[in-house]
PDB file of C-alpha atoms in Angstrom:
ATOM      1  CA  MET A   1     123.584 123.795 123.257  1.00  0.00           C
ATOM      2  CA  ASN A   2     124.062 120.321 121.598  1.00  0.00           C
ATOM      3  CA  GLN A   3     124.642 121.010 118.032  1.00  0.00           C
ATOM      4  CA  PHE A   4     122.035 118.460 117.128  1.00  0.00           C
ATOM      5  CA  ASP A   5     119.530 119.979 119.177  1.00  0.00           C
ATOM      6  CA  SER A   6     116.104 120.093 117.431  1.00  0.00           C
ATOM      7  CA  ASP A   7     115.170 123.573 118.551  1.00  0.00           C
ATOM      8  CA  GLY A   8     118.583 125.057 117.630  1.00  0.00           C
ATOM      9  CA  LEU A   9     118.414 123.546 114.172  1.00  0.00           C
ATOM     10  CA  TRP A  10     114.778 124.856 113.812  1.00  0.00           C
ATOM     11  CA  MET A  11     115.940 128.539 114.798  1.00  0.00           C
ATOM     12  CA  LYS A  12     118.836 128.319 112.192  1.00  0.00           C
ATOM     13  CA  SER A  13     116.600 127.160 109.567  1.00  0.00           C
ATOM     14  CA  ARG A  14     114.235 130.104 110.224  1.00  0.00           C
ATOM     15  CA  LEU A  15     117.367 132.412 109.989  1.00  0.00           C
ATOM     16  CA  PHE A  16     118.313 130.927 106.596  1.00  0.00           C
ATOM     17  CA  MET A  17     114.747 131.131 105.458  1.00  0.00           C
ATOM     18  CA  ASN A  18     114.478 134.810 106.378  1.00  0.00           C
ATOM     19  CA  ARG A  19     117.651 135.474 104.111  1.00  0.00           C
ATOM     20  CA  ALA A  20     115.858 133.369 101.278  1.00  0.00           C
ATOM     21  CA  LEU A  21     112.747 135.708 101.646  1.00  0.00           C
ATOM     22  CA  ASP A  22     114.807 138.935 101.612  1.00  0.00           C
ATOM     23  CA  GLY A  23     114.439 140.206  98.155  1.00  0.00           C
ATOM     24  CA  ALA A  24     116.348 143.262  98.487  1.00  0.00           C
ATOM     25  CA  GLY A  25     119.297 142.926  96.253  1.00  0.00           C
ATOM     26  CA  ARG A  26     119.095 139.051  96.001  1.00  0.00           C
ATOM     27  CA  ASP A  27     118.221 137.311  92.852  1.00  0.00           C
ATOM     28  CA  PHE A  28     116.440 134.088  92.608  1.00  0.00           C
ATOM     29  CA  GLU A  29     119.609 132.092  92.492  1.00  0.00           C
ATOM     30  CA  GLU A  30     120.725 133.451  95.802  1.00  0.00           C
ATOM     31  CA  ARG A  31     117.273 133.219  97.500  1.00  0.00           C
ATOM     32  CA  ALA A  32     116.756 129.534  96.304  1.00  0.00           C
ATOM     33  CA  PHE A  33     120.248 128.771  97.694  1.00  0.00           C
ATOM     34  CA  TRP A  34     119.458 129.943 101.268  1.00  0.00           C
ATOM     35  CA  ALA A  35     115.978 128.217 101.069  1.00  0.00           C
ATOM     36  CA  CYS A  36     117.770 124.990 100.126  1.00  0.00           C
ATOM     37  CA  CYS A  37     119.879 125.381 103.152  1.00  0.00           C
ATOM     38  CA  ALA A  38     116.911 126.134 105.356  1.00  0.00           C
ATOM     39  CA  LEU A  39     115.208 123.131 104.036  1.00  0.00           C
ATOM     40  CA  GLU A  40     118.043 120.824 104.942  1.00  0.00           C
ATOM     41  CA  LEU A  41     118.207 122.208 108.412  1.00  0.00           C
ATOM     42  CA  LEU A  42     114.404 121.787 108.664  1.00  0.00           C
ATOM     43  CA  GLY A  43     114.766 118.179 107.812  1.00  0.00           C
ATOM     44  CA  LYS A  44     117.438 117.741 110.420  1.00  0.00           C
ATOM     45  CA  ALA A  45     115.267 119.606 112.978  1.00  0.00           C
ATOM     46  CA  ALA A  46     112.326 117.227 112.331  1.00  0.00           C
ATOM     47  CA  LEU A  47     114.671 114.121 112.610  1.00  0.00           C
ATOM     48  CA  ALA A  48     116.392 115.418 115.641  1.00  0.00           C
ATOM     49  CA  ARG A  49     112.979 115.856 117.197  1.00  0.00           C
ATOM     50  CA  VAL A  50     112.577 112.076 116.907  1.00  0.00           C
ATOM     51  CA  SER A  51     116.266 111.348 117.938  1.00  0.00           C
ATOM     52  CA  PRO A  52     119.426 113.460 117.410  1.00  0.00           C
ATOM     53  CA  LEU A  53     121.027 110.266 116.491  1.00  0.00           C
ATOM     54  CA  LEU A  54     119.377 110.462 113.368  1.00  0.00           C
ATOM     55  CA  VAL A  55     121.250 113.440 112.146  1.00  0.00           C
ATOM     56  CA  ALA A  56     124.726 112.564 113.556  1.00  0.00           C
ATOM     57  CA  ASN A  57     127.559 111.254 111.196  1.00  0.00           C
ATOM     58  CA  PRO A  58     128.047 107.684 112.234  1.00  0.00           C
ATOM     59  CA  MET A  59     131.262 107.197 110.315  1.00  0.00           C
ATOM     60  CA  ASP A  60     133.772 109.170 112.623  1.00  0.00           C
ATOM     61  CA  ASP A  61     134.414 106.380 115.247  1.00  0.00           C
ATOM     62  CA  GLY A  62     131.390 107.180 117.096  1.00  0.00           C
ATOM     63  CA  ASN A  63     132.337 110.695 118.086  1.00  0.00           C
ATOM     64  CA  SER A  64     129.183 112.413 116.560  1.00  0.00           C
ATOM     65  CA  LEU A  65     127.019 109.800 117.862  1.00  0.00           C
ATOM     66  CA  LEU A  66     128.336 110.470 121.421  1.00  0.00           C
ATOM     67  CA  VAL A  67     127.762 114.023 121.081  1.00  0.00           C
ATOM     68  CA  ALA A  68     124.188 113.579 119.814  1.00  0.00           C
ATOM     69  CA  SER A  69     123.514 111.277 122.603  1.00  0.00           C
ATOM     70  CA  GLY A  70     124.701 113.916 125.158  1.00  0.00           C
ATOM     71  CA  VAL A  71     127.660 111.744 126.552  1.00  0.00           C
ATOM     72  CA  ARG A  72     130.364 114.174 125.372  1.00  0.00           C
ATOM     73  CA  GLU A  73     130.850 117.770 123.890  1.00  0.00           C
ATOM     74  CA  SER A  74     132.750 118.357 121.034  1.00  0.00           C
ATOM     75  CA  ALA A  75     133.227 121.060 118.255  1.00  0.00           C
ATOM     76  CA  GLU A  76     134.389 118.337 115.777  1.00  0.00           C
ATOM     77  CA  ALA A  77     131.059 116.581 115.452  1.00  0.00           C
ATOM     78  CA  GLN A  78     129.439 116.203 112.144  1.00  0.00           C
ATOM     79  CA  SER A  79     126.002 115.756 110.787  1.00  0.00           C
ATOM     80  CA  VAL A  80     124.845 113.662 107.919  1.00  0.00           C
ATOM     81  CA  GLN A  81     124.852 114.815 104.474  1.00  0.00           C
ATOM     82  CA  ALA A  82     121.704 116.223 102.792  1.00  0.00           C
ATOM     83  CA  LYS A  83     121.185 113.219 100.795  1.00  0.00           C
ATOM     84  CA  ALA A  84     120.921 111.098 104.065  1.00  0.00           C
ATOM     85  CA  VAL A  85     118.598 113.648 105.486  1.00  0.00           C
ATOM     86  CA  TRP A  86     116.224 113.378 102.414  1.00  0.00           C
ATOM     87  CA  MET A  87     116.266 109.647 102.609  1.00  0.00           C
ATOM     88  CA  ARG A  88     115.517 109.585 106.314  1.00  0.00           C
ATOM     89  CA  CYS A  89     112.819 112.162 105.971  1.00  0.00           C
ATOM     90  CA  GLU A  90     111.179 110.208 103.227  1.00  0.00           C
ATOM     91  CA  ARG A  91     110.974 106.932 105.508  1.00  0.00           C
ATOM     92  CA  ALA A  92     110.036 108.796 108.591  1.00  0.00           C
ATOM     93  CA  PHE A  93     107.788 111.647 107.338  1.00  0.00           C
ATOM     94  CA  LYS A  94     105.454 110.618 104.419  1.00  0.00           C
ATOM     95  CA  PRO A  95     104.587 111.933 102.085  1.00  0.00           C
ATOM     96  CA  PHE A  96     108.056 113.735 101.898  1.00  0.00           C
ATOM     97  CA  LYS A  97     109.779 112.902  98.807  1.00  0.00           C
ATOM     98  CA  ALA A  98     113.662 112.518  98.872  1.00  0.00           C
ATOM     99  CA  GLY A  99     113.621 112.754  94.947  1.00  0.00           C
ATOM    100  CA  GLU A 100     111.962 116.236  95.029  1.00  0.00           C
ATOM    101  CA  ALA A 101     114.334 117.413  97.738  1.00  0.00           C
ATOM    102  CA  LYS A 102     117.218 116.276  95.734  1.00  0.00           C
ATOM    103  CA  LYS A 103     116.057 118.050  92.619  1.00  0.00           C
ATOM    104  CA  LEU A 104     115.999 121.386  94.752  1.00  0.00           C
ATOM    105  CA  SER A 105     119.337 120.805  96.361  1.00  0.00           C
ATOM    106  CA  ASN A 106     121.129 119.812  93.233  1.00  0.00           C
ATOM    107  CA  GLY A 107     120.725 123.497  92.319  1.00  0.00           C
ATOM    108  CA  ARG A 108     122.420 124.400  95.532  1.00  0.00           C
ATOM    109  CA  ASN A 109     125.421 122.200  94.719  1.00  0.00           C
ATOM    110  CA  ALA A 110     125.877 123.453  91.406  1.00  0.00           C
ATOM    111  CA  TYR A 111     125.507 127.058  92.583  1.00  0.00           C
ATOM    112  CA  ILE A 112     128.489 126.630  95.127  1.00  0.00           C
ATOM    113  CA  HIS A 113     130.620 123.969  93.520  1.00  0.00           C
ATOM    114  CA  SER A 114     130.671 124.801  89.772  1.00  0.00           C
ATOM    115  CA  ALA A 115     130.456 127.592  87.074  1.00  0.00           C
ATOM    116  CA  ALA A 116     126.848 126.789  86.491  1.00  0.00           C
ATOM    117  CA  ILE A 117     123.976 128.950  87.670  1.00  0.00           C
ATOM    118  CA  GLY A 118     122.518 125.901  89.465  1.00  0.00           C
ATOM    119  CA  PHE A 119     118.714 126.943  89.728  1.00  0.00           C
ATOM    120  CA  ASP A 120     117.990 127.245  85.923  1.00  0.00           C
ATOM    121  CA  ALA A 121     116.680 123.686  85.572  1.00  0.00           C
ATOM    122  CA  ILE A 122     113.317 124.481  87.213  1.00  0.00           C
ATOM    123  CA  PRO A 123     111.497 127.814  86.538  1.00  0.00           C
ATOM    124  CA  GLU A 124     111.187 130.081  89.585  1.00  0.00           C
ATOM    125  CA  SER A 125     107.346 129.773  89.144  1.00  0.00           C
ATOM    126  CA  ALA A 126     107.623 125.910  89.708  1.00  0.00           C
ATOM    127  CA  TRP A 127     110.536 125.899  92.143  1.00  0.00           C
ATOM    128  CA  TRP A 128     108.826 127.747  94.999  1.00  0.00           C
ATOM    129  CA  PRO A 129     105.617 125.581  94.870  1.00  0.00           C
ATOM    130  CA  SER A 130     107.967 122.408  94.949  1.00  0.00           C
ATOM    131  CA  PHE A 131     109.982 123.783  97.788  1.00  0.00           C
ATOM    132  CA  TRP A 132     106.958 124.566 100.000  1.00  0.00           C
ATOM    133  CA  ALA A 133     105.273 121.337  99.153  1.00  0.00           C
ATOM    134  CA  GLN A 134     108.181 119.556 100.930  1.00  0.00           C
ATOM    135  CA  ALA A 135     108.788 122.052 103.570  1.00  0.00           C
ATOM    136  CA  VAL A 136     105.240 121.982 104.899  1.00  0.00           C
ATOM    137  CA  ILE A 137     105.345 118.276 105.453  1.00  0.00           C
ATOM    138  CA  LEU A 138     108.531 118.643 107.658  1.00  0.00           C
ATOM    139  CA  LEU A 139     106.741 121.671 109.532  1.00  0.00           C
ATOM    140  CA  GLN A 140     103.762 119.468 110.288  1.00  0.00           C
ATOM    141  CA  HIS A 141     105.983 116.787 111.825  1.00  0.00           C
ATOM    142  CA  LEU A 142     107.787 119.562 113.772  1.00  0.00           C
ATOM    143  CA  GLY A 143     104.288 120.688 115.191  1.00  0.00           C
ATOM    144  CA  ARG A 144     104.901 124.107 113.518  1.00  0.00           C
ATOM    145  CA  SER A 145     102.901 126.238 110.997  1.00  0.00           C
ATOM    146  CA  VAL A 146     104.131 128.025 108.011  1.00  0.00           C
ATOM    147  CA  GLU A 147     103.469 131.311 110.131  1.00  0.00           C
ATOM    148  CA  ASP A 148     105.520 129.989 112.778  1.00  0.00           C
ATOM    149  CA  TYR A 149     108.308 129.545 110.155  1.00  0.00           C
ATOM    150  CA  ILE A 150     108.251 132.825 108.169  1.00  0.00           C
ATOM    151  CA  GLY A 151     105.623 134.973 109.934  1.00  0.00           C
ATOM    152  CA  ARG A 152     102.109 135.948 108.964  1.00  0.00           C
ATOM    153  CA  ALA A 153     102.906 138.468 105.952  1.00  0.00           C
ATOM    154  CA  ALA A 154     105.230 136.007 104.127  1.00  0.00           C
ATOM    155  CA  ALA A 155     102.905 133.069 104.910  1.00  0.00           C
ATOM    156  CA  ASP A 156     100.185 134.373 102.454  1.00  0.00           C
ATOM    157  CA  THR A 157     102.783 133.936  99.557  1.00  0.00           C
ATOM    158  CA  ALA A 158     103.924 130.519 100.751  1.00  0.00           C
ATOM    159  CA  GLN A 159     100.277 129.479 100.769  1.00  0.00           C
ATOM    160  CA  ARG A 160      99.714 130.673  97.276  1.00  0.00           C
ATOM    161  CA  HIS A 161     102.732 128.568  96.235  1.00  0.00           C
ATOM    162  CA  LEU A 162     101.102 125.574  98.021  1.00  0.00           C
ATOM    163  CA  GLN A 163      97.762 126.130  96.136  1.00  0.00           C
ATOM    164  CA  THR A 164      99.670 126.206  92.847  1.00  0.00           C
ATOM    165  CA  LYS A 165     101.115 122.727  93.831  1.00  0.00           C
ATOM    166  CA  ARG A 166      97.711 121.400  94.704  1.00  0.00           C
ATOM    167  CA  ASP A 167      96.135 122.775  91.513  1.00  0.00           C
ATOM    168  CA  ASN A 168      99.119 121.160  89.523  1.00  0.00           C
ATOM    169  CA  LEU A 169      98.530 117.925  91.250  1.00  0.00           C
ATOM    170  CA  LYS A 170      94.782 118.016  90.550  1.00  0.00           C
ATOM    171  CA  ARG A 171      95.400 118.476  86.911  1.00  0.00           C
ATOM    172  CA  GLN A 172      98.044 115.692  86.744  1.00  0.00           C
ATOM    173  CA  LEU A 173      95.719 113.368  88.421  1.00  0.00           C
ATOM    174  CA  GLU A 174      92.730 114.135  86.097  1.00  0.00           C
ATOM    175  CA  ALA A 175      94.847 113.767  83.266  1.00  0.00           C
ATOM    176  CA  ARG A 176      95.960 110.418  84.383  1.00  0.00           C
ATOM    177  CA  LEU A 177      92.517 109.083  85.163  1.00  0.00           C
ATOM    178  CA  GLU A 178      91.231 110.353  81.831  1.00  0.00           C
ATOM    179  CA  SER A 179      93.946 108.677  79.989  1.00  0.00           C
ATOM    180  CA  ALA A 180      93.160 105.460  81.652  1.00  0.00           C
ATOM    181  CA  ARG A 181      89.348 105.708  80.844  1.00  0.00           C
ATOM    182  CA  THR A 182      90.234 106.526  77.224  1.00  0.00           C
ATOM    183  CA  ARG A 183      92.451 103.557  76.897  1.00  0.00           C
ATOM    184  CA  LEU A 184      89.859 101.248  78.459  1.00  0.00           C
ATOM    185  CA  ALA A 185      87.140 102.641  76.108  1.00  0.00           C
ATOM    186  CA  GLN A 186      89.436 102.056  73.094  1.00  0.00           C
ATOM    187  CA  HIS A 187      90.201  98.560  74.179  1.00  0.00           C
ATOM    188  CA  ASP A 188      86.549  97.777  74.779  1.00  0.00           C
ATOM    189  CA  SER A 189      85.621  99.079  71.251  1.00  0.00           C
ATOM    190  CA  GLY A 190      88.513  97.452  69.518  1.00  0.00           C
ATOM    191  CA  THR A 191      90.045 100.856  68.313  1.00  0.00           C
ATOM    192  CA  LEU A 192      93.555 100.386  69.874  1.00  0.00           C
ATOM    193  CA  SER A 193      96.361 100.499  67.321  1.00  0.00           C
ATOM    194  CA  ALA A 194      98.449  97.540  66.920  1.00  0.00           C
ATOM    195  CA  LYS A 195     101.250  98.909  69.101  1.00  0.00           C
ATOM    196  CA  GLU A 196      98.777  99.955  71.809  1.00  0.00           C
ATOM    197  CA  SER A 197      97.134  96.511  71.724  1.00  0.00           C
ATOM    198  CA  ALA A 198     100.481  94.853  72.100  1.00  0.00           C
ATOM    199  CA  GLU A 199     101.289  96.988  75.215  1.00  0.00           C
ATOM    200  CA  TRP A 200      97.712  96.346  76.644  1.00  0.00           C
ATOM    201  CA  ALA A 201      98.304  92.534  76.272  1.00  0.00           C
ATOM    202  CA  THR A 202     101.582  92.675  78.036  1.00  0.00           C
ATOM    203  CA  PHE A 203     100.453  94.558  80.931  1.00  0.00           C
ATOM    204  CA  ALA A 204     101.186  92.791  84.216  1.00  0.00           C
ATOM    205  CA  LEU A 205     100.508  93.649  87.837  1.00  0.00           C
ATOM    206  CA  PRO A 206     103.616  94.408  89.819  1.00  0.00           C
ATOM    207  CA  SER A 207     104.665  91.932  92.529  1.00  0.00           C
ATOM    208  CA  TYR A 208     104.197  93.075  95.943  1.00  0.00           C
ATOM    209  CA  LEU A 209     104.569  91.045  99.235  1.00  0.00           C
ATOM    210  CA  HIS A 210     101.367  92.692 100.401  1.00  0.00           C
ATOM    211  CA  SER A 211      98.313  94.069  98.723  1.00  0.00           C
ATOM    212  CA  THR A 212      94.695  94.843  99.400  1.00  0.00           C
ATOM    213  CA  PRO A 213      91.664  95.666  96.988  1.00  0.00           C
ATOM    214  CA  ILE A 214      90.483  99.354  96.530  1.00  0.00           C
ATOM    215  CA  GLU A 215      88.083 100.827  94.112  1.00  0.00           C
ATOM    216  CA  CYS A 216      89.879 102.217  91.025  1.00  0.00           C
ATOM    217  CA  PRO A 217      89.383 106.073  90.920  1.00  0.00           C
ATOM    218  CA  ALA A 218      89.411 105.980  86.983  1.00  0.00           C
ATOM    219  CA  CYS A 219      87.091 102.957  86.154  1.00  0.00           C
ATOM    220  CA  ALA A 220      85.599 102.079  89.669  1.00  0.00           C
ATOM    221  CA  GLY A 221      86.783  98.577  89.022  1.00  0.00           C
ATOM    222  CA  ASP A 222      88.661  96.439  91.357  1.00  0.00           C
ATOM    223  CA  ALA A 223      92.194  97.915  91.729  1.00  0.00           C
ATOM    224  CA  LEU A 224      94.935  97.088  94.121  1.00  0.00           C
ATOM    225  CA  ILE A 225      97.163  99.068  96.402  1.00  0.00           C
ATOM    226  CA  GLY A 226     100.412  97.055  97.238  1.00  0.00           C
ATOM    227  CA  GLY A 227     103.632  97.505  99.131  1.00  0.00           C
ATOM    228  CA  ASP A 228     106.650  95.602 100.784  1.00  0.00           C
ATOM    229  CA  GLU A 229     107.743  97.615 103.639  1.00  0.00           C
ATOM    230  CA  LYS A 230     106.413  97.133 107.139  1.00  0.00           C
ATOM    231  CA  THR A 231     105.730 100.309 109.011  1.00  0.00           C
ATOM    232  CA  ASP A 232     104.091  98.836 112.040  1.00  0.00           C
ATOM    233  CA  VAL A 233     103.332  95.374 113.650  1.00  0.00           C
ATOM    234  CA  ARG A 234     100.772  95.105 116.426  1.00  0.00           C
ATOM    235  CA  VAL A 235      98.522  92.726 118.057  1.00  0.00           C
ATOM    236  CA  GLU A 236      94.790  93.707 117.757  1.00  0.00           C
ATOM    237  CA  SER A 237      93.347  90.907 119.898  1.00  0.00           C
ATOM    238  CA  GLN A 238      93.599  87.533 121.058  1.00  0.00           C
ATOM    239  CA  ALA A 239      91.507  84.579 119.544  1.00  0.00           C
ATOM    240  CA  MET A 240      90.888  81.317 121.472  1.00  0.00           C
ATOM    241  CA  SER A 241      92.081  78.019 119.849  1.00  0.00           C
ATOM    242  CA  PRO A 242      89.190  75.635 118.897  1.00  0.00           C
ATOM    243  CA  ASP A 243      89.503  73.737 122.114  1.00  0.00           C
ATOM    244  CA  GLU A 244      89.790  76.947 124.194  1.00  0.00           C
ATOM    245  CA  SER A 245      93.076  75.691 125.576  1.00  0.00           C
ATOM    246  CA  TRP A 246      95.258  78.695 124.442  1.00  0.00           C
ATOM    247  CA  GLN A 247      94.962  82.118 122.929  1.00  0.00           C
ATOM    248  CA  GLU A 248      96.531  82.958 119.642  1.00  0.00           C
ATOM    249  CA  PRO A 249      97.473  86.505 118.918  1.00  0.00           C
ATOM    250  CA  VAL A 250      95.654  88.205 115.947  1.00  0.00           C
ATOM    251  CA  VAL A 251      98.581  90.168 114.304  1.00  0.00           C
ATOM    252  CA  VAL A 252      98.080  93.272 112.020  1.00  0.00           C
ATOM    253  CA  ILE A 253     100.735  94.750 110.033  1.00  0.00           C
ATOM    254  CA  SER A 254     100.839  98.180 108.424  1.00  0.00           C
ATOM    255  CA  ILE A 255     102.400  98.278 104.852  1.00  0.00           C
ATOM    256  CA  ALA A 256     103.611 101.500 103.202  1.00  0.00           C
ATOM    257  CA  THR A 257     101.827 101.893  99.949  1.00  0.00           C
ATOM    258  CA  ASN A 258     104.057 101.749  96.807  1.00  0.00           C
ATOM    259  CA  ALA A 259     101.474 102.207  94.158  1.00  0.00           C
ATOM    260  CA  LEU A 260      97.819 101.697  93.078  1.00  0.00           C
ATOM    261  CA  VAL A 261      97.324  99.482  90.017  1.00  0.00           C
ATOM    262  CA  CYS A 262      93.956  98.554  88.198  1.00  0.00           C
ATOM    263  CA  PRO A 263      94.138  95.391  86.168  1.00  0.00           C
ATOM    264  CA  ARG A 264      90.981  96.541  84.385  1.00  0.00           C
ATOM    265  CA  CYS A 265      91.805 100.021  82.958  1.00  0.00           C
ATOM    266  CA  HIS A 266      95.726  99.625  83.607  1.00  0.00           C
ATOM    267  CA  LEU A 267      95.881 102.796  85.734  1.00  0.00           C
ATOM    268  CA  GLU A 268      99.084 103.091  87.553  1.00  0.00           C
ATOM    269  CA  ILE A 269      99.941 105.528  90.209  1.00  0.00           C
ATOM    270  CA  HIS A 270     103.147 105.413  91.977  1.00  0.00           C
ATOM    271  CA  GLU A 271     103.701 109.042  93.191  1.00  0.00           C
ATOM    272  CA  ASP A 272     102.992 109.636  96.734  1.00  0.00           C
ATOM    273  CA  ASP A 273     101.573 113.087  96.144  1.00  0.00           C
ATOM    274  CA  LEU A 274      99.113 111.807  93.346  1.00  0.00           C
ATOM    275  CA  LEU A 275      98.179 108.966  95.680  1.00  0.00           C
ATOM    276  CA  VAL A 276      97.161 111.360  98.317  1.00  0.00           C
ATOM    277  CA  GLU A 277      95.386 113.581  95.798  1.00  0.00           C
ATOM    278  CA  ALA A 278      93.416 110.530  94.531  1.00  0.00           C
ATOM    279  CA  GLY A 279      92.345 109.828  98.225  1.00  0.00           C
ATOM    280  CA  VAL A 280      94.552 106.867  98.731  1.00  0.00           C
ATOM    281  CA  ASP A 281      96.108 106.248 102.121  1.00  0.00           C
ATOM    282  CA  LEU A 282      99.908 106.083 102.140  1.00  0.00           C
ATOM    283  CA  SER A 283      99.810 102.760 104.215  1.00  0.00           C
ATOM    284  CA  PHE A 284      97.347 100.080 104.645  1.00  0.00           C
ATOM    285  CA  ASP A 285      96.607  97.164 107.083  1.00  0.00           C
ATOM    286  CA  THR A 286      96.707  93.553 106.351  1.00  0.00           C
ATOM    287  CA  GLU A 287      96.739  90.215 108.313  1.00  0.00           C
ATOM    288  CA  GLY A 288      99.999  88.989 109.633  1.00  0.00           C
ATOM    289  CA  ASP A 289     101.251  86.108 111.768  1.00  0.00           C
ATOM    290  CA  VAL A 290     103.255  85.543 114.901  1.00  0.00           C
ATOM    291  CA  ASP A 291     106.563  85.485 113.171  1.00  0.00           C
ATOM    292  CA  ASP A 292     105.849  89.352 112.103  1.00  0.00           C
ATOM    293  CA  LEU A 293     106.071  90.001 115.879  1.00  0.00           C
ATOM    294  CA  GLY A 294     109.771  88.959 116.125  1.00  0.00           C
ATOM    295  CA  TRP A 295     109.052  86.829 119.239  1.00  0.00           C
ATOM    296  CA  ASP A 296     111.261  84.035 120.290  1.00  0.00           C
ATOM    297  CA  LEU A 297     108.856  81.422 120.997  1.00  0.00           C
ATOM    298  CA  GLU A 298     111.497  78.653 121.576  1.00  0.00           C
ATOM    299  CA  TYR A 299     113.641  78.897 124.572  1.00  0.00           C
ATOM    300  CA  ASN A 300     115.893  76.314 126.411  1.00  0.00           C
ATOM    301  CA  ASN A 301     115.301  76.023 130.110  1.00  0.00           C
ATOM    302  CA  GLU A 302     118.345  73.967 130.643  1.00  0.00           C
TER     303      GLU A 302
END
């Protein structure tokens, strides 16, 4: 079997996850260690399902890339490090968060590379909800369920952790929205402190290459969602020129949502999970032009 095979990585991730869920004789730190290893393999399995090249180390003179592509077999092929897995998963599998995965794997690194406990930065009650919030995204992109991953009995516990995460997100969002409403009411009534008034006056909208209006979830005013990264470019239709002598493509580009910002109540939401909780899509469409297609419209027939 190719060591970058998605199914093989999936099975090994399941093996490590079984060790993480085996509470007999294992303390939280050891179980969290195996869970982190399982999450990295799960990310590699999801990436390899798109292309095995996404998990092969590109820095060994092409050896690992050749193995990943099936051109050659080698026991010396290497996969990319965890930080590369997290970043690629964030770009490919929204709303996966590289930062959240890194917080989890930092504990693993400290656990095996130092005298530190490693998993004492996040309480166990918060660690598992964070873990499953990231894992379930990768499972969805693998076309798998939590039950497929850990079995029906253990899946109930995982679902409770996921519900805890959703409840926490709901509370965070409500607190963010209520804070924005309160600041707006204080501004309108003139009861902001001098410091708060100065901060209000210096508020500025972020500068994004693309943006689109949206109703603010806090004050129902005209907010904006914006972003810079193109995730898709396509031709929706063809429009005739005024003299009907030629057709011009109508180009639509999809943009990854970076944030929601409201110029009225100064609400700002940058976190993907809170954007989703607020009902905001993590991408939006806007009008592009022919240059976005990357077509070479000039050519030389000589």
